[in-house]
C-alpha cells in the first residue's frame, strides 16, 4: 500500500470493505444513484440485496472481492477514498484498517465522523473531508477545494511495531542466547 502505483483516475470514489445492511451503506449508493455523473468503485462483497438493488446503475461499479495485492492498483484509480463507518458502538471505537490503507496510499480521505477517526485525525495532524452518515449535503465544489492532509504512518507497519516491541530481546533472554 505504501508503494501503490498512480494509474489514470477513472472514478470519483472508491470504497473498500464491508457493505453490510447494519452499516446502512445504502445511503452511499442512494447518493450515487441520484448523481449519475459521479462514479464509485466498490471493492468487496456486497450483500445480494444491495447488489440487486444497485447493479443497474452504470456509475456504481461492483468490483467484488479481489486479491489483497490488487487493492492498491484498483483503489488508486479513484480521486477520493471513502471511509464509511457508522457512529455507533463497536464501530466507532475500532481502528479503521481501510483508512490506514487509504492513508498509506496517499489518497484523499472522505469519511464519516466518529470517535476513532476524529481522534486519529487530530493526533496525526491529518485533514479528512467529513460527510454525514446519510451522505446528504455533499458539496462538490467544497470537496474539490478541500485541503486534504495525510501524514506518515510508517510507524504503524507490522515491521516497525515488531522491531520496536522488544520481542527480539525478550526471546534472546528466554532462549539464553
Backbone as a chain_set.jsonl record, in Angstrom:
{"seq": "XXXXXXXXXXXXXXXXXXXXXXXXXXXXXXXXXXXXXXXXXXXXXXXXXXXXXXXXXXXXXXXXXXXXXXXXXXXXXXXXXXXXXXXXXXXXXXXXXXXXXXXXXXXXXXXXXXXXXXXXXXXXXXXXXXXXXXXXXXXXXXXXXXXXXXXXXXXXXXXXXXXXXXXXXXXXXXXXX", "coords": {"N": [[0.825, -1.203, 0.0], [2.044, 1.174, 0.621], [3.52, 1.584, -1.608], [1.878, 2.034, -3.785], [0.822, 2.213, -7.182], [0.318, 5.029, -9.464], [-2.221, 5.179, -11.235], [-4.346, 6.077, -14.076], [-7.042, 8.267, -13.296], [-10.246, 7.068, -12.836], [-12.563, 7.003, -11.428], [-14.727, 8.748, -9.151], [-14.939, 8.11, -6.46], [-13.679, 5.54, -4.289], [-14.516, 2.667, -2.474], [-13.557, 0.431, -0.052], [-14.242, -2.594, 1.416], [-16.572, -3.866, 3.899], [-20.04, -4.114, 3.175], [-22.392, -4.258, 4.638], [-25.84, -4.545, 5.719], [-26.345, -3.494, 8.289], [-24.561, -1.425, 8.446], [-25.714, 0.51, 7.01], [-25.151, 1.122, 4.361], [-26.539, 1.597, 2.095], [-27.231, 4.268, 1.97], [-25.031, 5.568, 0.855], [-25.012, 4.445, -1.716], [-27.513, 5.226, -2.626], [-27.064, 7.953, -2.914], [-25.239, 7.995, -5.089], [-26.838, 6.804, -7.005], [-28.651, 8.848, -7.422], [-27.0, 10.732, -8.483], [-25.796, 10.471, -11.26], [-23.577, 11.322, -12.765], [-21.351, 11.03, -11.262], [-18.955, 8.667, -10.253], [-18.508, 5.569, -8.49], [-16.325, 3.123, -7.246], [-16.618, -0.043, -5.96], [-15.055, -2.14, -3.794], [-15.094, -5.264, -2.63], [-17.333, -7.635, -1.094], [-20.632, -7.244, -1.731], [-23.88, -7.41, -0.142], [-26.383, -9.65, -1.393], [-28.856, -8.422, -1.686], [-28.212, -5.679, -1.746], [-26.55, -5.589, -4.022], [-28.349, -6.44, -6.043], [-30.175, -4.336, -5.96], [-28.734, -2.117, -6.88], [-27.154, -2.709, -9.097], [-27.895, -1.981, -11.659], [-27.161, 0.601, -12.131], [-24.942, 2.431, -14.014], [-22.866, 3.985, -13.031], [-22.172, 2.987, -10.601], [-19.95, 0.82, -9.643], [-19.335, -2.473, -9.146], [-16.712, -4.191, -8.069], [-16.35, -6.465, -6.672], [-15.021, -9.106, -4.572], [-11.57, -8.928, -4.392], [-8.116, -9.912, -4.854], [-5.874, -9.263, -2.165], [-3.449, -8.016, -2.864], [-4.165, -6.716, -5.209], [-5.734, -4.598, -4.51], [-4.537, -1.943, -4.008], [-3.822, -1.084, -6.665], [-6.311, -0.94, -7.93], [-7.784, 0.762, -6.195], [-6.405, 3.194, -6.312], [-7.296, 4.281, -8.643], [-9.224, 6.045, -8.154], [-10.362, 9.324, -7.269], [-11.063, 10.072, -4.671], [-11.061, 8.46, -1.472], [-13.303, 6.52, 0.289], [-14.219, 6.304, 3.613], [-16.474, 4.835, 5.289], [-18.084, 4.649, 8.095], [-20.374, 3.725, 10.57], [-21.432, 5.841, 13.254], [-21.528, 4.349, 15.78], [-21.406, 2.056, 18.509], [-19.898, -1.142, 18.091], [-18.312, -0.016, 16.162], [-17.479, 2.674, 16.169], [-15.315, 2.785, 17.853], [-13.371, 1.142, 16.868], [-10.267, 0.548, 15.176], [-9.844, 1.736, 11.939], [-8.917, -0.162, 9.485], [-9.087, 0.059, 6.721], [-8.982, 2.847, 6.379], [-6.369, 3.343, 7.236], [-5.012, 2.024, 5.206], [-5.807, 3.569, 3.002], [-4.572, 6.008, 3.664], [-1.892, 5.185, 3.667], [-1.593, 4.8, 0.956], [-1.631, 7.358, 0.139], [-4.015, 8.655, -0.43], [-6.868, 10.873, -0.86], [-8.922, 11.281, 1.783], [-12.292, 10.77, 2.471], [-14.68, 10.825, 4.922], [-16.995, 9.542, 7.37], [-17.822, 11.031, 10.52], [-16.581, 9.998, 13.582], [-15.691, 8.594, 16.801], [-13.074, 7.182, 16.833], [-11.864, 7.888, 14.302], [-11.891, 10.695, 14.391], [-10.223, 11.206, 16.569], [-7.82, 9.969, 15.71], [-7.256, 11.501, 13.422], [-6.81, 14.04, 14.597], [-4.643, 13.493, 16.382], [-2.643, 12.728, 14.605], [-2.397, 14.903, 13.053], [-3.791, 15.215, 10.618], [-5.99, 15.845, 7.801], [-9.188, 15.206, 6.966], [-12.001, 15.014, 4.78], [-15.192, 15.499, 5.981], [-18.28, 13.776, 6.049], [-21.863, 13.444, 6.28], [-23.618, 10.734, 7.866], [-25.826, 9.922, 6.398], [-25.059, 10.594, 3.939], [-25.852, 12.919, 2.814], [-25.858, 16.325, 1.645], [-23.353, 16.631, 0.396], [-21.021, 18.712, -0.937], [-19.77, 19.377, -3.936], [-18.065, 21.354, -4.967], [-16.894, 22.366, -2.64], [-15.708, 20.013, -1.702], [-13.857, 19.458, -3.782], [-12.165, 21.632, -3.453], [-11.128, 21.271, -0.967], [-8.58, 21.115, 1.516], [-6.787, 18.532, 1.833], [-4.894, 16.426, 4.056], [-2.457, 14.106, 4.691], [-0.393, 12.427, 6.969], [2.72, 10.771, 7.782], [2.537, 7.252, 8.357], [4.195, 5.174, 8.797], [5.164, 4.159, 11.139], [3.212, 2.499, 12.01], [3.342, 0.112, 10.721], [3.631, -3.474, 10.625], [6.25, -4.404, 10.648], [7.694, -2.268, 11.8], [6.426, -2.07, 14.309], [6.936, -4.61, 15.458], [9.746, -4.576, 15.441], [10.252, -2.564, 17.288], [9.128, -3.531, 19.586], [10.513, -4.944, 21.469], [10.487, -7.619, 21.492], [12.4, -9.257, 20.201], [14.657, -8.99, 21.948], [13.531, -10.041, 24.272], [13.063, -12.699, 23.492], [15.706, -13.553, 23.057], [16.674, -13.379, 25.683], [15.022, -15.273, 26.94], [15.709, -17.6, 25.579], [18.297, -17.732, 26.169], [20.469, -16.926, 24.619]], "CA": [[0.0, 0.0, 0.0], [2.929, 2.336, 0.63], [4.129, 1.715, -2.93], [0.794, 1.917, -4.766], [1.049, 2.982, -8.415], [-0.579, 6.159, -9.726], [-2.849, 4.979, -12.549], [-5.299, 7.081, -14.535], [-8.245, 8.39, -12.458], [-11.44, 6.632, -13.563], [-13.714, 7.052, -10.529], [-14.709, 9.825, -8.158], [-14.731, 7.498, -5.153], [-13.51, 4.111, -4.093], [-14.822, 2.178, -1.132], [-13.038, -0.914, 0.147], [-14.673, -3.189, 2.671], [-17.89, -4.464, 4.142], [-21.213, -3.349, 2.739], [-23.489, -4.911, 5.349], [-27.057, -3.758, 5.944], [-26.28, -2.761, 9.56], [-23.738, -0.23, 8.239], [-26.575, 1.437, 6.267], [-24.384, 1.508, 3.188], [-27.46, 2.007, 1.03], [-27.219, 5.737, 1.877], [-23.983, 5.917, -0.105], [-25.426, 4.046, -3.058], [-28.633, 6.104, -2.992], [-26.462, 9.203, -3.37], [-24.696, 7.808, -6.435], [-27.975, 6.54, -7.9], [-29.236, 10.164, -7.718], [-25.963, 11.57, -9.095], [-25.185, 9.552, -12.22], [-22.317, 11.775, -13.368], [-20.263, 10.686, -10.336], [-18.732, 7.211, -10.241], [-17.907, 4.95, -7.314], [-15.845, 1.759, -7.382], [-16.802, -0.761, -4.701], [-14.196, -3.313, -3.701], [-15.581, -6.078, -1.519], [-18.527, -8.435, -1.4], [-21.887, -6.647, -1.248], [-24.967, -8.361, 0.086], [-27.157, -9.891, -2.616], [-29.911, -7.409, -1.741], [-27.574, -4.429, -2.173], [-26.121, -5.751, -5.407], [-29.534, -6.481, -6.906], [-30.834, -3.027, -5.968], [-27.93, -1.046, -7.479], [-26.331, -3.172, -10.218], [-28.343, -1.376, -12.924], [-26.604, 1.955, -12.271], [-23.615, 2.307, -14.627], [-21.852, 4.74, -12.279], [-21.883, 2.23, -9.381], [-19.195, -0.31, -10.18], [-19.044, -3.521, -8.163], [-15.543, -4.988, -8.438], [-16.412, -7.714, -5.924], [-13.843, -9.429, -3.762], [-10.345, -9.032, -5.189], [-6.972, -10.296, -4.031], [-5.358, -8.157, -1.355], [-2.396, -7.292, -3.589], [-4.757, -5.933, -6.291], [-6.494, -3.467, -3.965], [-3.95, -0.613, -4.275], [-3.897, -0.754, -8.082], [-7.691, -0.553, -8.225], [-8.209, 1.891, -5.358], [-5.759, 4.438, -6.745], [-7.974, 4.792, -9.83], [-10.262, 6.963, -7.679], [-9.934, 10.624, -6.756], [-11.282, 10.104, -3.228], [-11.247, 7.178, -0.804], [-14.411, 6.644, 1.233], [-14.217, 5.562, 4.874], [-17.873, 4.999, 5.715], [-18.257, 3.892, 9.336], [-21.444, 4.305, 11.396], [-21.005, 6.353, 14.556], [-22.164, 3.57, 16.84], [-20.59, 1.011, 19.1], [-18.468, -1.021, 18.396], [-17.585, 0.545, 15.02], [-16.921, 3.992, 16.463], [-14.086, 2.65, 18.639], [-12.432, 0.252, 16.195], [-9.331, 1.084, 14.195], [-10.267, 1.525, 10.562], [-7.811, -0.657, 8.672], [-9.216, 0.613, 5.37], [-8.494, 4.218, 6.408], [-4.903, 3.268, 7.288], [-4.565, 1.659, 3.86], [-6.001, 4.754, 2.157], [-3.52, 6.977, 4.01], [-0.625, 4.627, 3.182], [-1.56, 5.009, -0.498], [-1.606, 8.798, -0.115], [-5.296, 9.051, -1.014], [-7.678, 11.897, -0.208], [-9.911, 10.528, 2.549], [-13.608, 11.304, 2.786], [-15.099, 9.92, 5.984], [-17.969, 9.927, 8.382], [-17.181, 11.457, 11.755], [-16.827, 9.123, 14.728], [-14.668, 8.755, 17.833], [-11.729, 6.751, 16.468], [-11.303, 8.65, 13.19], [-11.666, 12.08, 14.818], [-9.038, 11.177, 17.433], [-6.687, 9.638, 14.848], [-7.007, 12.678, 12.589], [-6.231, 15.095, 15.441], [-3.333, 13.064, 16.884], [-1.693, 12.623, 13.489], [-2.42, 16.187, 12.34], [-4.276, 14.973, 9.263], [-7.251, 16.525, 7.476], [-10.091, 14.414, 6.142], [-13.27, 15.661, 4.493], [-16.231, 14.804, 6.746], [-19.616, 13.696, 5.466], [-22.91, 12.926, 7.163], [-23.857, 9.298, 7.689], [-26.821, 9.676, 5.351], [-24.366, 11.017, 2.724], [-26.512, 14.11, 2.275], [-25.14, 17.589, 1.774], [-22.009, 16.649, -0.182], [-20.834, 19.882, -1.786], [-18.659, 19.001, -4.806], [-17.093, 22.45, -5.051], [-16.169, 22.364, -1.368], [-14.885, 18.795, -1.68], [-12.743, 19.622, -4.72], [-11.271, 22.682, -2.96], [-10.704, 20.939, 0.394], [-7.139, 20.925, 1.707], [-6.535, 17.245, 2.487], [-3.538, 16.249, 4.568], [-2.078, 12.836, 5.31], [0.97, 12.414, 7.49], [3.307, 9.431, 7.752], [2.057, 6.212, 9.287], [5.12, 4.06, 8.711], [5.333, 3.602, 12.482], [2.125, 1.555, 12.275], [3.555, -1.141, 9.992], [3.993, -4.602, 11.499], [7.709, -4.452, 10.752], [8.106, -1.257, 12.781], [5.878, -2.437, 15.623], [7.694, -5.759, 15.983], [11.134, -4.155, 15.668], [10.308, -1.717, 18.478], [8.377, -4.143, 20.681], [11.385, -5.593, 22.447], [10.27, -9.057, 21.383], [13.687, -9.906, 19.901], [15.441, -9.04, 23.172], [12.878, -10.975, 25.188], [13.324, -14.063, 23.017], [17.115, -13.841, 23.309], [16.773, -13.637, 27.134], [14.342, -16.541, 27.245], [16.44, -18.723, 24.986], [19.645, -17.701, 26.732], [21.484, -16.788, 23.55]], "C": [[0.863, 1.259, 0.0], [3.539, 2.589, -0.749], [3.09, 1.578, -4.038], [1.103, 2.759, -6.0], [0.062, 4.138, -8.54], [-1.186, 6.003, -11.118], [-3.764, 6.15, -12.907], [-6.531, 7.075, -13.623], [-9.475, 8.046, -13.312], [-12.724, 6.791, -12.741], [-13.592, 8.269, -9.624], [-14.345, 9.259, -6.792], [-14.385, 6.033, -5.292], [-13.906, 3.809, -2.657], [-14.325, 0.74, -1.081], [-13.605, -1.43, 1.463], [-16.085, -3.714, 2.684], [-19.004, -3.521, 3.716], [-22.466, -3.976, 3.355], [-24.663, -3.962, 5.552], [-26.958, -2.932, 7.225], [-25.364, -1.542, 9.488], [-24.515, 0.86, 7.501], [-25.866, 1.995, 5.036], [-25.271, 1.938, 2.023], [-27.525, 3.529, 0.89], [-26.198, 6.201, 0.84], [-24.463, 5.627, -1.52], [-26.636, 4.838, -3.538], [-28.1, 7.422, -3.551], [-25.963, 9.061, -4.809], [-25.79, 7.481, -7.441], [-28.632, 7.857, -8.322], [-28.27, 11.084, -8.465], [-25.18, 10.76, -10.123], [-23.886, 10.031, -12.873], [-21.108, 11.492, -12.474], [-20.181, 9.176, -10.19], [-18.083, 6.752, -8.942], [-17.536, 3.508, -7.646], [-15.944, 1.1, -6.011], [-15.98, -2.038, -4.734], [-14.596, -4.071, -2.444], [-16.863, -6.775, -1.936], [-19.765, -7.743, -0.841], [-22.892, -7.75, -0.919], [-25.71, -8.536, -1.234], [-28.23, -8.826, -2.794], [-29.348, -6.086, -2.265], [-27.175, -4.509, -3.647], [-27.312, -5.705, -6.366], [-30.202, -5.107, -7.032], [-30.06, -1.977, -6.769], [-27.11, -1.465, -8.699], [-26.7, -2.513, -11.545], [-27.771, 0.025, -13.158], [-25.18, 1.864, -12.835], [-22.504, 3.059, -13.889], [-21.51, 4.088, -10.937], [-21.258, 0.92, -9.833], [-18.824, -1.264, -9.049], [-17.868, -4.347, -8.673], [-15.598, -6.359, -7.77], [-15.181, -7.898, -5.06], [-12.652, -9.597, -4.696], [-9.2, -9.441, -4.272], [-6.396, -9.052, -3.352], [-4.311, -7.342, -2.116], [-2.928, -6.462, -4.75], [-5.485, -4.68, -5.791], [-5.826, -2.117, -4.264], [-4.066, -0.181, -5.737], [-5.298, -0.282, -8.462], [-8.096, 0.709, -7.467], [-7.64, 3.213, -5.852], [-6.343, 4.992, -8.041], [-9.078, 5.783, -9.452], [-9.637, 8.244, -7.133], [-10.005, 10.672, -5.229], [-11.514, 8.691, -2.699], [-12.288, 7.355, 0.303], [-14.238, 5.712, 2.424], [-15.598, 5.787, 5.489], [-18.147, 4.069, 6.895], [-19.396, 4.53, 10.129], [-20.901, 4.753, 12.751], [-21.788, 5.648, 15.664], [-21.222, 2.471, 17.289], [-20.864, -0.305, 18.382], [-17.664, -0.318, 17.308], [-16.859, 1.843, 15.361], [-15.602, 3.932, 17.24], [-12.999, 1.852, 17.928], [-11.516, 1.006, 15.24], [-9.854, 0.765, 12.809], [-9.058, 1.133, 9.725], [-7.869, -0.055, 7.274], [-8.719, 2.051, 5.337], [-6.966, 4.23, 6.449], [-4.338, 2.916, 5.911], [-4.71, 2.838, 2.904], [-4.879, 5.768, 2.407], [-2.169, 6.482, 3.505], [-0.48, 4.821, 1.68], [-1.528, 6.489, -0.862], [-2.9, 9.323, -0.71], [-5.98, 10.142, -0.206], [-8.852, 11.18, 0.457], [-11.156, 11.353, 2.829], [-14.208, 10.32, 3.785], [-16.282, 10.458, 6.777], [-17.181, 10.31, 9.634], [-17.58, 10.511, 12.877], [-15.59, 9.151, 15.618], [-13.263, 8.39, 17.343], [-11.126, 7.636, 15.386], [-11.022, 10.1, 13.589], [-10.405, 12.175, 15.686], [-7.769, 10.925, 16.615], [-6.281, 10.85, 14.008], [-6.322, 13.784, 13.398], [-4.824, 14.723, 15.911], [-2.264, 13.079, 15.8], [-1.612, 13.901, 12.663], [-2.751, 15.999, 10.857], [-5.538, 15.79, 9.043], [-8.024, 15.66, 6.498], [-11.363, 15.222, 5.919], [-14.369, 14.848, 5.161], [-17.583, 14.901, 6.046], [-20.596, 13.21, 6.526], [-23.116, 11.444, 6.866], [-24.886, 9.005, 6.615], [-26.313, 10.139, 3.983], [-25.044, 12.209, 2.065], [-25.586, 15.32, 2.425], [-23.726, 17.586, 1.243], [-21.943, 17.816, -1.165], [-19.591, 19.628, -2.639], [-17.624, 20.103, -4.933], [-16.242, 22.499, -3.788], [-15.223, 21.169, -1.291], [-13.662, 18.959, -2.576], [-11.728, 20.659, -4.248], [-10.664, 22.346, -1.592], [-9.198, 20.662, 0.444], [-6.894, 19.653, 2.53], [-5.107, 17.2, 3.001], [-3.407, 14.873, 5.208], [-0.656, 12.988, 5.823], [1.444, 10.97, 7.519], [2.711, 8.485, 8.782], [2.966, 4.985, 9.238], [5.333, 3.392, 10.062], [4.24, 2.598, 12.841], [2.274, 0.248, 11.496], [3.956, -2.234, 10.975], [5.5, -4.675, 11.694], [8.2, -3.475, 11.829], [7.647, -1.633, 14.185], [6.676, -3.577, 16.241], [9.131, -5.376, 16.3], [11.261, -3.36, 16.97], [9.596, -2.306, 19.691], [9.251, -4.711, 21.785], [11.254, -7.106, 22.401], [11.568, -9.802, 21.091], [14.534, -10.068, 21.156], [14.856, -10.033, 24.163], [13.121, -12.415, 24.779], [14.77, -14.472, 23.266], [17.314, -14.163, 24.793], [16.17, -14.982, 27.491], [15.113, -17.75, 26.74], [17.881, -18.78, 25.45], [20.732, -17.592, 25.685], [21.984, -15.376, 23.479]], "O": [[0.47, 2.287, -0.551], [4.019, 3.689, -1.023], [3.393, 1.061, -5.114], [1.587, 3.885, -5.883], [-0.917, 4.207, -7.798], [-0.719, 6.624, -12.073], [-3.926, 7.09, -12.128], [-7.009, 6.013, -13.226], [-9.71, 8.647, -14.36], [-13.828, 6.724, -13.28], [-12.492, 8.758, -9.365], [-13.549, 9.843, -6.056], [-14.744, 5.374, -6.268], [-13.657, 4.601, -1.747], [-14.635, -0.066, -1.957], [-13.466, -0.785, 2.502], [-16.701, -3.97, 1.649], [-18.916, -2.303, 3.876], [-23.467, -4.192, 2.673], [-24.503, -2.742, 5.557], [-27.43, -1.795, 7.261], [-25.392, -0.704, 10.39], [-24.045, 1.991, 7.378], [-25.972, 3.18, 4.719], [-24.801, 2.57, 1.077], [-27.838, 4.033, -0.188], [-26.465, 7.107, 0.05], [-24.335, 6.465, -2.413], [-26.771, 5.093, -4.735], [-28.62, 7.943, -4.538], [-26.239, 9.917, -5.65], [-25.679, 7.846, -8.612], [-29.115, 7.975, -9.448], [-28.685, 12.103, -9.018], [-24.027, 10.401, -9.882], [-23.168, 9.231, -13.472], [-19.968, 11.696, -12.89], [-21.193, 8.494, -10.025], [-17.233, 7.436, -8.372], [-18.32, 2.77, -8.243], [-15.42, 1.616, -5.024], [-16.181, -2.904, -5.586], [-14.448, -3.568, -1.33], [-17.401, -6.519, -3.014], [-19.937, -7.659, 0.375], [-22.754, -8.886, -1.375], [-25.665, -7.658, -2.095], [-28.488, -8.376, -3.911], [-29.95, -5.453, -3.132], [-27.443, -3.589, -4.42], [-27.274, -5.009, -7.38], [-30.73, -4.763, -8.089], [-30.665, -1.039, -7.289], [-26.426, -0.623, -9.281], [-25.882, -2.493, -12.465], [-27.885, 0.57, -14.256], [-24.304, 1.28, -12.198], [-21.324, 2.788, -14.11], [-20.648, 4.586, -10.213], [-21.94, 0.029, -10.337], [-18.097, -0.905, -8.123], [-18.021, -5.124, -9.617], [-14.969, -7.307, -8.241], [-14.403, -6.968, -4.847], [-12.729, -10.332, -5.68], [-9.307, -9.326, -3.051], [-6.431, -7.949, -3.897], [-4.291, -6.115, -2.023], [-2.22, -5.583, -5.241], [-5.812, -3.798, -6.586], [-6.51, -1.211, -4.742], [-4.379, 0.978, -6.011], [-5.45, 0.668, -9.229], [-8.688, 1.62, -8.046], [-8.321, 4.238, -5.813], [-5.932, 6.06, -8.494], [-9.781, 6.297, -10.322], [-8.525, 8.236, -6.606], [-9.127, 11.235, -4.575], [-12.084, 7.84, -3.383], [-12.159, 8.239, 1.149], [-14.126, 4.496, 2.27], [-15.846, 6.809, 6.129], [-18.404, 2.877, 6.726], [-19.394, 5.743, 10.342], [-20.016, 4.112, 13.317], [-22.588, 6.254, 16.377], [-20.356, 2.022, 16.537], [-22.028, -0.565, 18.078], [-16.477, -0.048, 17.49], [-15.746, 2.077, 14.889], [-14.859, 4.913, 17.279], [-11.838, 1.88, 18.336], [-11.924, 1.965, 14.585], [-10.262, -0.365, 12.542], [-8.274, 1.986, 9.308], [-6.838, 0.302, 6.703], [-8.089, 2.45, 4.357], [-6.337, 5.041, 5.769], [-3.307, 3.45, 5.502], [-3.825, 3.08, 2.083], [-4.31, 6.315, 1.463], [-1.383, 7.266, 2.972], [0.633, 4.989, 1.181], [-1.411, 6.838, -2.037], [-2.892, 10.33, -1.419], [-5.708, 10.315, 0.982], [-9.672, 10.553, -0.214], [-11.09, 12.468, 3.346], [-14.241, 9.117, 3.528], [-16.525, 11.663, 6.837], [-16.013, 9.95, 9.779], [-18.763, 10.253, 13.097], [-14.552, 9.68, 15.22], [-12.352, 9.213, 17.431], [-9.991, 8.092, 15.529], [-10.017, 10.671, 13.165], [-9.619, 13.112, 15.548], [-6.758, 11.599, 16.812], [-5.099, 11.176, 13.904], [-5.36, 14.392, 12.928], [-3.912, 15.548, 15.844], [-1.108, 13.411, 16.065], [-0.855, 13.977, 11.695], [-2.087, 16.544, 9.976], [-6.091, 16.36, 9.983], [-7.592, 15.413, 5.372], [-11.754, 16.022, 6.769], [-14.472, 13.643, 4.936], [-17.971, 15.949, 5.53], [-20.2, 12.637, 7.54], [-22.829, 10.966, 5.769], [-24.832, 7.951, 5.982], [-27.041, 10.085, 2.991], [-24.827, 12.473, 0.882], [-24.658, 15.318, 3.232], [-22.948, 18.468, 1.606], [-22.727, 17.885, -2.112], [-18.474, 19.659, -2.122], [-16.428, 19.821, -5.001], [-15.023, 22.655, -3.855], [-14.076, 21.302, -0.865], [-12.548, 18.633, -2.167], [-10.552, 20.577, -4.604], [-9.783, 23.06, -1.115], [-8.629, 20.057, -0.465], [-6.805, 19.698, 3.757], [-4.218, 17.851, 2.453], [-4.139, 14.522, 6.133], [0.183, 13.611, 5.172], [0.655, 10.049, 7.305], [2.422, 8.866, 9.916], [2.549, 3.884, 9.597], [5.644, 2.203, 10.13], [4.333, 1.92, 13.864], [1.421, -0.632, 11.603], [4.543, -1.959, 12.021], [5.972, -4.976, 12.791], [9.029, -3.832, 12.666], [8.413, -1.52, 15.142], [7.049, -3.516, 17.412], [9.677, -5.804, 17.317], [12.266, -3.472, 17.672], [9.476, -1.64, 20.72], [8.787, -4.935, 22.903], [11.867, -7.8, 23.213], [11.816, -10.861, 21.666], [15.069, -11.147, 21.412], [15.589, -10.776, 24.815], [13.361, -13.268, 25.633], [15.035, -15.613, 23.646], [18.033, -15.102, 25.133], [16.752, -15.742, 28.264], [15.161, -18.791, 27.395], [18.601, -19.738, 25.171], [21.822, -18.132, 25.873], [22.837, -15.065, 22.647]]}, "num_chains": 1, "name": "protein.A"}
